[in-house]
């Protein structure tokens, strides 16, 4: 399961991409399976975790998967957001599960394969 | 329940893993259980810290991260890396079996994560057995079971890498739980970390298991 919360923190590991700061975000490609898996709703977790989320990347990634449910452009203070929005974040961050596809680095074009929900983030010695 | 009360956390259910899995993935042993016991000793402290990101390097069977997930449940994001593909599968299966969401990733150390000073709970049971350099390099290349054992010079090759990047990984309230054996010179590891002035490190648990003298080191930013 690659959930969007994980995608939001994954980067390309190639040294040239890291050094140039172009190692993030990875772009989904050839997505062949998205499962919706219900997770226990924990509003505190979403609010606590939100400072680690790159919201712009989340919104764009979601759009690239054909989902425009995030309408807000930016979130100033997560603690003033209504529960409805927290529930929406919960759904897109934790319940959408990309089971088959690729994540591509837009800098070096390396394609990280997702197989049975497990992303292969390893690079060959010549790619590091 | 009041803080400080001793809590017994059950070992995760691993009955789905078979001999064929353990031919390819490290089977939980005394070192694994020592780490679980150390985490259990810190049960209340871990709960109180409210970790948001728990990251395990070399998750193997998934026993350790599933154990932590049983403590923190839905209040934390669990990411478990292993270079061994089959280990990642076992980790995922163990999490599912025990009812937790853990993201297994097939990855080296912490190379592919945007986790600058964000890891609240870092777990590392490294390949700590001192081996010849060549054996170590080879095991890391093949990414099979031997990579869970062979630790190179003093058994410290990978541990050194993780320790050298610890200040960019751990969050201000974060903690590393690290397994080491006597040959890794655990007292020296702690001393070195303390000498940086950035960390507080100590030996949380010491236990003899056969020929090994196991240590669980705990290290937090100052």
Short mmCIF file of C-alpha atoms in Angstrom, two decimals:
data_model
loop_
_atom_site.label_atom_id
_atom_site.label_comp_id
_atom_site.label_asym_id
_atom_site.label_seq_id
_atom_site.Cartn_x
_atom_site.Cartn_y
_atom_site.Cartn_z
CA UNK A 1 0.00 0.00 0.00
CA UNK A 2 1.40 3.33 -1.03
CA UNK A 3 -0.83 5.87 0.59
CA UNK A 4 -0.60 9.55 -0.22
CA UNK A 5 0.79 10.24 3.25
CA UNK A 6 3.77 8.07 2.31
CA UNK A 7 4.06 9.49 -1.19
CA UNK A 8 4.16 12.92 0.44
CA UNK A 9 7.43 12.09 2.22
CA UNK A 10 9.13 9.91 -0.42
CA UNK A 11 11.97 11.35 -2.48
CA UNK A 12 14.35 10.22 -5.17
CA UNK A 13 17.55 8.90 -3.61
CA UNK A 14 19.89 9.62 -6.53
CA UNK A 15 22.71 11.85 -5.32
CA UNK A 16 22.47 14.32 -8.19
CA UNK A 17 18.75 14.80 -7.52
CA UNK A 18 19.27 15.19 -3.78
CA UNK A 19 22.13 17.66 -4.27
CA UNK A 20 20.15 19.77 -6.73
CA UNK A 21 17.09 19.70 -4.51
CA UNK A 22 15.07 18.27 -7.39
CA UNK A 23 14.42 14.93 -5.71
CA UNK A 24 10.85 15.76 -4.70
CA UNK A 25 8.00 15.21 -5.33
CA UNK A 26 7.80 11.95 -7.24
CA UNK A 27 5.12 11.79 -9.89
CA UNK A 28 2.68 8.89 -10.13
CA UNK A 29 2.63 7.15 -13.48
CA UNK A 30 0.93 4.06 -14.93
CA UNK A 31 -1.26 3.75 -11.88
CA UNK A 32 -3.22 0.56 -12.35
CA UNK A 33 -4.84 0.10 -9.02
CA UNK A 34 -6.20 2.36 -6.33
CA UNK A 35 -7.89 0.69 -3.40
CA UNK A 36 -9.91 2.51 -0.83
CA UNK A 37 -9.20 1.00 2.56
CA UNK A 38 -11.09 2.31 5.50
CA UNK A 39 -8.91 3.39 8.43
CA UNK A 40 -9.83 4.35 11.95
CA UNK A 41 -10.37 8.12 11.99
CA UNK A 42 -8.02 9.88 14.36
CA UNK A 43 -8.49 13.65 14.11
CA UNK A 44 -5.63 14.33 16.53
CA UNK A 45 -3.24 12.39 14.33
CA UNK A 46 -4.22 14.36 11.23
CA UNK A 47 -3.88 17.66 13.05
CA UNK A 48 -0.58 16.66 14.66
CA UNK A 49 0.85 15.28 11.47
CA UNK A 50 -0.25 18.09 9.21
CA UNK A 51 2.87 20.22 9.75
CA UNK A 52 4.88 17.45 8.05
CA UNK A 53 2.60 17.34 5.02
CA UNK A 54 3.43 19.31 1.91
CA UNK A 55 -0.15 20.32 1.21
CA UNK A 56 0.56 21.71 -2.26
CA UNK A 57 2.13 18.41 -3.30
CA UNK A 58 -0.77 16.48 -1.81
CA UNK A 59 -3.33 18.55 -3.68
CA UNK A 60 -1.48 18.32 -6.99
CA UNK A 61 -0.87 14.60 -6.62
CA UNK A 62 -4.50 14.00 -5.90
CA UNK A 63 -5.44 15.98 -9.01
CA UNK A 64 -3.01 13.91 -11.08
CA UNK A 65 -4.95 10.85 -9.93
CA UNK A 66 -8.18 12.43 -11.13
CA UNK A 67 -9.49 13.46 -7.73
CA UNK A 68 -10.36 17.11 -7.15
CA UNK A 69 -11.87 16.74 -3.70
CA UNK A 70 -9.32 19.08 -2.08
CA UNK A 71 -10.67 22.53 -2.92
CA UNK A 72 -8.70 24.69 -0.50
CA UNK A 73 -5.45 26.10 -1.94
CA UNK A 74 -3.54 26.43 1.28
CA UNK A 75 -4.11 25.84 4.97
CA UNK A 76 -2.87 28.49 7.37
CA UNK A 77 -3.86 26.91 10.65
CA UNK A 78 -4.96 23.30 10.74
CA UNK A 79 -6.44 23.74 14.21
CA UNK A 80 -9.07 26.16 12.98
CA UNK A 81 -10.21 23.85 10.19
CA UNK A 82 -13.63 22.21 10.51
CA UNK A 83 -13.84 18.49 11.18
CA UNK A 84 -15.25 17.98 7.71
CA UNK A 85 -11.91 19.08 6.25
CA UNK A 86 -9.95 16.90 8.69
CA UNK A 87 -12.07 13.94 7.60
CA UNK A 88 -11.34 14.73 3.99
CA UNK A 89 -7.61 14.86 4.75
CA UNK A 90 -7.91 11.54 6.57
CA UNK A 91 -9.53 10.03 3.53
CA UNK A 92 -7.01 11.25 0.97
CA UNK A 93 -3.90 10.78 3.14
CA UNK A 94 -4.68 7.45 4.74
CA UNK A 95 -7.41 5.63 2.87
CA UNK A 96 -6.33 5.85 -0.76
CA UNK A 97 -3.93 3.10 -1.48
CA UNK A 98 -1.98 2.82 -4.73
CA UNK A 99 -1.37 -0.87 -5.15
CA UNK A 100 0.20 -0.99 -8.61
CA UNK A 101 2.04 1.68 -10.56
CA UNK A 102 5.18 3.75 -10.64
CA UNK A 103 6.57 6.88 -9.06
CA UNK A 104 8.83 8.83 -11.37
CA UNK A 105 11.53 11.32 -10.45
CA UNK A 106 10.96 14.33 -12.68
CA UNK A 107 14.68 15.15 -12.53
CA UNK A 108 16.48 11.89 -13.39
CA UNK A 109 13.38 10.12 -14.77
CA UNK A 110 14.04 7.06 -12.63
CA UNK A 111 10.86 5.08 -12.26
CA UNK A 112 10.25 3.56 -8.84
CA UNK A 113 7.96 0.56 -9.22
CA UNK A 114 5.17 -0.22 -6.81
CA UNK A 115 4.53 -3.92 -6.62
CA UNK A 116 1.76 -5.34 -4.48
CA UNK A 117 1.78 -2.06 -2.61
CA UNK A 118 5.50 -2.05 -1.85
CA UNK A 119 7.56 0.62 -3.57
CA UNK A 120 11.01 -0.38 -4.70
CA UNK A 121 13.09 2.66 -3.82
CA UNK A 122 16.45 0.99 -4.36
CA UNK A 123 18.82 2.31 -6.97
CA UNK A 124 21.48 0.35 -8.81
CA UNK A 125 25.08 1.21 -7.94
CA UNK A 126 25.41 3.17 -11.21
CA UNK A 127 22.33 5.26 -10.38
CA UNK A 128 23.39 6.44 -6.94
CA UNK B 1 -4.22 3.42 34.00
CA UNK B 2 -1.70 5.57 35.76
CA UNK B 3 1.65 6.45 34.21
CA UNK B 4 4.54 4.28 35.28
CA UNK B 5 2.50 1.15 35.77
CA UNK B 6 4.25 -1.81 34.20
CA UNK B 7 2.55 -2.86 31.00
CA UNK B 8 2.86 -6.13 29.17
CA UNK B 9 2.59 -5.77 25.40
CA UNK B 10 1.99 -9.02 23.54
CA UNK B 11 4.49 -10.07 20.87
CA UNK B 12 2.91 -9.65 17.43
CA UNK B 13 1.33 -12.67 15.78
CA UNK B 14 3.87 -14.07 13.33
CA UNK B 15 2.15 -17.37 12.65
CA UNK B 16 1.69 -16.48 8.96
CA UNK B 17 5.47 -16.60 8.43
CA UNK B 18 6.83 -20.01 7.55
CA UNK B 19 10.20 -21.72 7.32
CA UNK B 20 10.38 -20.69 3.66
CA UNK B 21 10.13 -17.05 4.74
CA UNK B 22 12.78 -17.49 7.41
CA UNK B 23 15.09 -18.97 4.80
CA UNK B 24 15.10 -15.50 3.24
CA UNK B 25 14.32 -13.14 6.11
CA UNK B 26 15.82 -12.84 9.59
CA UNK B 27 13.70 -14.74 12.08
CA UNK B 28 12.98 -12.83 15.29
CA UNK B 29 15.49 -13.99 17.88
CA UNK B 30 16.89 -12.92 21.24
CA UNK B 31 18.09 -9.59 19.85
CA UNK B 32 14.62 -8.81 18.49
CA UNK B 33 13.01 -9.69 21.81
CA UNK B 34 15.52 -7.62 23.74
CA UNK B 35 14.52 -4.65 21.60
CA UNK B 36 10.83 -5.36 22.23
CA UNK B 37 11.48 -5.58 25.96
CA UNK B 38 13.32 -2.25 25.94
CA UNK B 39 10.44 -0.62 24.09
CA UNK B 40 8.03 -2.15 26.56
CA UNK B 41 10.07 -0.73 29.45
CA UNK B 42 9.59 2.70 27.87
CA UNK B 43 5.89 2.13 27.17
CA UNK B 44 4.60 5.15 29.07
CA UNK B 45 7.36 7.43 27.94
CA UNK B 46 6.78 6.50 24.30
CA UNK B 47 3.05 7.07 24.69
CA UNK B 48 3.60 10.41 26.39
CA UNK B 49 5.93 11.64 23.64
CA UNK B 50 3.14 11.13 21.08
CA UNK B 51 5.38 10.15 18.17
CA UNK B 52 3.98 11.03 14.76
CA UNK B 53 6.53 9.22 12.61
CA UNK B 54 8.05 5.90 13.51
CA UNK B 55 10.73 4.67 11.15
CA UNK B 56 12.43 1.31 11.23
CA UNK B 57 15.60 0.56 9.33
CA UNK B 58 15.82 -3.10 8.37
CA UNK B 59 12.37 -4.24 9.41
CA UNK B 60 12.87 -7.93 8.49
CA UNK B 61 9.83 -9.93 9.59
CA UNK B 62 8.05 -6.76 10.71
CA UNK B 63 7.88 -7.96 14.29
CA UNK B 64 9.30 -4.79 15.85
CA UNK B 65 7.29 -2.20 13.97
CA UNK B 66 4.07 -4.17 14.48
CA UNK B 67 4.90 -4.24 18.19
CA UNK B 68 5.25 -0.45 18.25
CA UNK B 69 2.05 -0.10 16.24
CA UNK B 70 0.27 -2.09 18.93
CA UNK B 71 1.41 0.54 21.44
CA UNK B 72 0.65 3.68 19.44
CA UNK B 73 -2.12 2.45 17.11
CA UNK B 74 -3.57 5.07 14.79
CA UNK B 75 -1.72 7.99 16.40
CA UNK B 76 1.44 7.48 14.37
CA UNK B 77 2.70 6.86 10.84
CA UNK B 78 4.78 3.72 10.52
CA UNK B 79 7.36 3.37 7.77
CA UNK B 80 9.56 0.29 7.59
CA UNK B 81 12.52 0.01 5.23
CA UNK B 82 14.44 -3.06 4.21
CA UNK B 83 16.80 -3.71 1.30
CA UNK B 84 15.55 -7.29 1.13
CA UNK B 85 12.40 -7.39 -0.99
CA UNK B 86 11.04 -10.44 0.74
CA UNK B 87 11.53 -8.77 4.12
CA UNK B 88 9.37 -5.87 2.94
CA UNK B 89 6.67 -8.34 1.95
CA UNK B 90 6.88 -10.09 5.32
CA UNK B 91 6.74 -6.74 7.13
CA UNK B 92 3.62 -5.77 5.23
CA UNK B 93 2.04 -9.15 5.88
CA UNK B 94 2.84 -8.98 9.60
CA UNK B 95 1.30 -5.53 9.89
CA UNK B 96 -1.85 -6.68 8.09
CA UNK B 97 -2.02 -9.86 10.15
CA UNK B 98 -1.94 -7.82 13.35
CA UNK B 99 -4.38 -5.20 12.10
CA UNK B 100 -2.05 -2.22 11.64
CA UNK B 101 -1.18 -0.01 8.70
CA UNK B 102 2.55 -0.03 8.16
CA UNK B 103 4.16 1.23 4.99
CA UNK B 104 6.85 -1.23 4.02
CA UNK B 105 9.34 0.15 1.56
CA UNK B 106 12.14 -1.59 -0.24
CA UNK B 107 14.85 0.94 0.52
CA UNK B 108 18.33 1.50 1.84
CA UNK B 109 18.63 3.10 5.29
CA UNK B 110 16.83 6.47 5.07
CA UNK B 111 17.85 7.46 1.55
CA UNK B 112 14.51 8.20 0.01
CA UNK B 113 12.65 10.15 2.64
CA UNK B 114 11.94 13.76 3.25
CA UNK B 115 12.20 13.39 6.99
CA UNK B 116 14.48 16.21 8.04
CA UNK B 117 14.45 16.18 11.85
CA UNK B 118 11.05 14.51 11.78
CA UNK B 119 11.54 10.96 12.99
CA UNK B 120 10.11 10.66 16.46
CA UNK B 121 10.88 7.00 16.93
CA UNK B 122 13.79 5.45 15.07
CA UNK B 123 14.28 1.71 15.38
CA UNK B 124 17.40 -0.05 14.22
CA UNK B 125 18.45 -3.62 14.82
CA UNK B 126 21.44 -3.57 12.50
CA UNK B 127 23.52 -6.37 11.08
CA UNK B 128 25.93 -6.21 14.02
CA UNK B 129 28.12 -9.24 13.53
CA UNK B 130 31.72 -8.25 12.80
CA UNK B 131 32.71 -9.65 9.42
CA UNK B 132 35.35 -9.15 6.79
CA UNK B 133 34.81 -6.08 4.64
CA UNK B 134 34.25 -8.18 1.53
CA UNK B 135 31.60 -10.32 3.16
CA UNK B 136 29.82 -7.19 4.33
CA UNK B 137 29.89 -5.50 0.89
CA UNK B 138 28.74 -8.67 -0.80
CA UNK B 139 25.83 -9.17 1.59
CA UNK B 140 24.66 -5.58 1.04
CA UNK B 141 24.81 -6.10 -2.72
CA UNK B 142 22.88 -9.35 -2.79
CA UNK B 143 20.28 -7.93 -0.36
CA UNK B 144 19.44 -11.40 0.95
CA UNK B 145 19.29 -12.84 4.45
CA UNK B 146 23.03 -12.37 5.01
CA UNK B 147 22.54 -8.60 4.78
CA UNK B 148 20.64 -8.83 8.07
CA UNK B 149 23.69 -10.30 9.77
CA UNK B 150 26.97 -9.18 8.30
CA UNK B 151 28.11 -5.91 9.87
CA UNK B 152 31.62 -5.41 8.51
CA UNK B 153 34.28 -3.70 10.58
CA UNK B 154 33.43 -4.18 14.29
CA UNK B 155 29.92 -4.96 13.03
CA UNK B 156 29.44 -1.22 12.84
CA UNK B 157 29.39 -0.27 9.15
CA UNK B 158 25.68 0.51 8.91
CA UNK B 159 25.34 1.70 12.49
CA UNK B 160 28.07 4.29 11.84
CA UNK B 161 26.18 5.52 8.77
CA UNK B 162 22.97 5.95 10.73
CA UNK B 163 24.70 7.59 13.69
CA UNK B 164 26.47 10.05 11.41
CA UNK B 165 23.12 11.27 10.15
CA UNK B 166 21.22 11.06 13.39
CA UNK B 167 21.05 14.82 13.96
CA UNK B 168 19.28 15.32 10.62
CA UNK B 169 16.84 12.50 11.29
CA UNK B 170 15.56 12.69 14.85
CA UNK B 171 12.96 15.24 15.80
CA UNK B 172 13.68 17.33 18.92
CA UNK B 173 11.59 14.90 20.99
CA UNK B 174 12.75 11.88 19.04
CA UNK B 175 14.54 8.76 20.20
CA UNK B 176 16.64 6.07 18.62
CA UNK B 177 16.52 2.52 19.91
CA UNK B 178 19.55 0.66 18.67
CA UNK B 179 20.65 -2.94 19.11
CA UNK B 180 24.33 -3.61 19.64
CA UNK B 181 26.53 -6.42 20.93
CA UNK B 182 29.63 -6.20 23.09
CA UNK B 183 31.94 -6.37 20.03
CA UNK B 184 30.35 -3.15 18.74
CA UNK B 185 31.63 -1.44 21.93
CA UNK B 186 28.28 -0.08 23.08
CA UNK B 187 29.76 1.98 25.91
CA UNK B 188 31.97 3.74 23.40
CA UNK B 189 28.99 4.35 21.11
CA UNK B 190 27.16 6.05 23.98
CA UNK B 191 30.24 7.99 25.03
CA UNK B 192 30.76 9.28 21.50
CA UNK B 193 27.13 10.34 21.17
CA UNK B 194 27.23 12.08 24.56
CA UNK B 195 30.50 13.79 23.65
CA UNK B 196 28.89 15.48 20.65
CA UNK B 197 26.89 17.54 23.11
CA UNK B 198 23.85 17.02 20.87
CA UNK B 199 22.60 13.77 22.31
CA UNK B 200 21.96 11.87 25.47
CA UNK B 201 22.71 8.19 25.00
CA UNK B 202 22.68 5.34 27.46
CA UNK B 203 22.33 1.59 27.65
CA UNK B 204 18.75 0.80 28.46
CA UNK B 205 19.05 -2.95 28.64
CA UNK B 206 21.83 -5.51 28.68
CA UNK B 207 21.26 -9.23 28.27
CA UNK B 208 23.28 -12.32 27.58
CA UNK B 209 21.95 -14.57 24.81
CA UNK B 210 24.21 -17.53 24.07
CA UNK B 211 27.55 -16.13 23.01
CA UNK B 212 26.19 -12.65 22.45
CA UNK B 213 25.99 -9.91 25.02
CA UNK B 214 23.11 -7.83 23.74
CA UNK B 215 22.71 -4.14 24.48
CA UNK B 216 19.84 -1.83 23.68
CA UNK B 217 21.06 1.72 23.35
CA UNK B 218 18.69 4.62 23.59
CA UNK B 219 19.67 7.98 22.23
CA UNK B 220 17.75 11.27 22.20
CA UNK B 221 18.64 14.79 21.19
CA UNK B 222 19.66 17.00 24.09
#
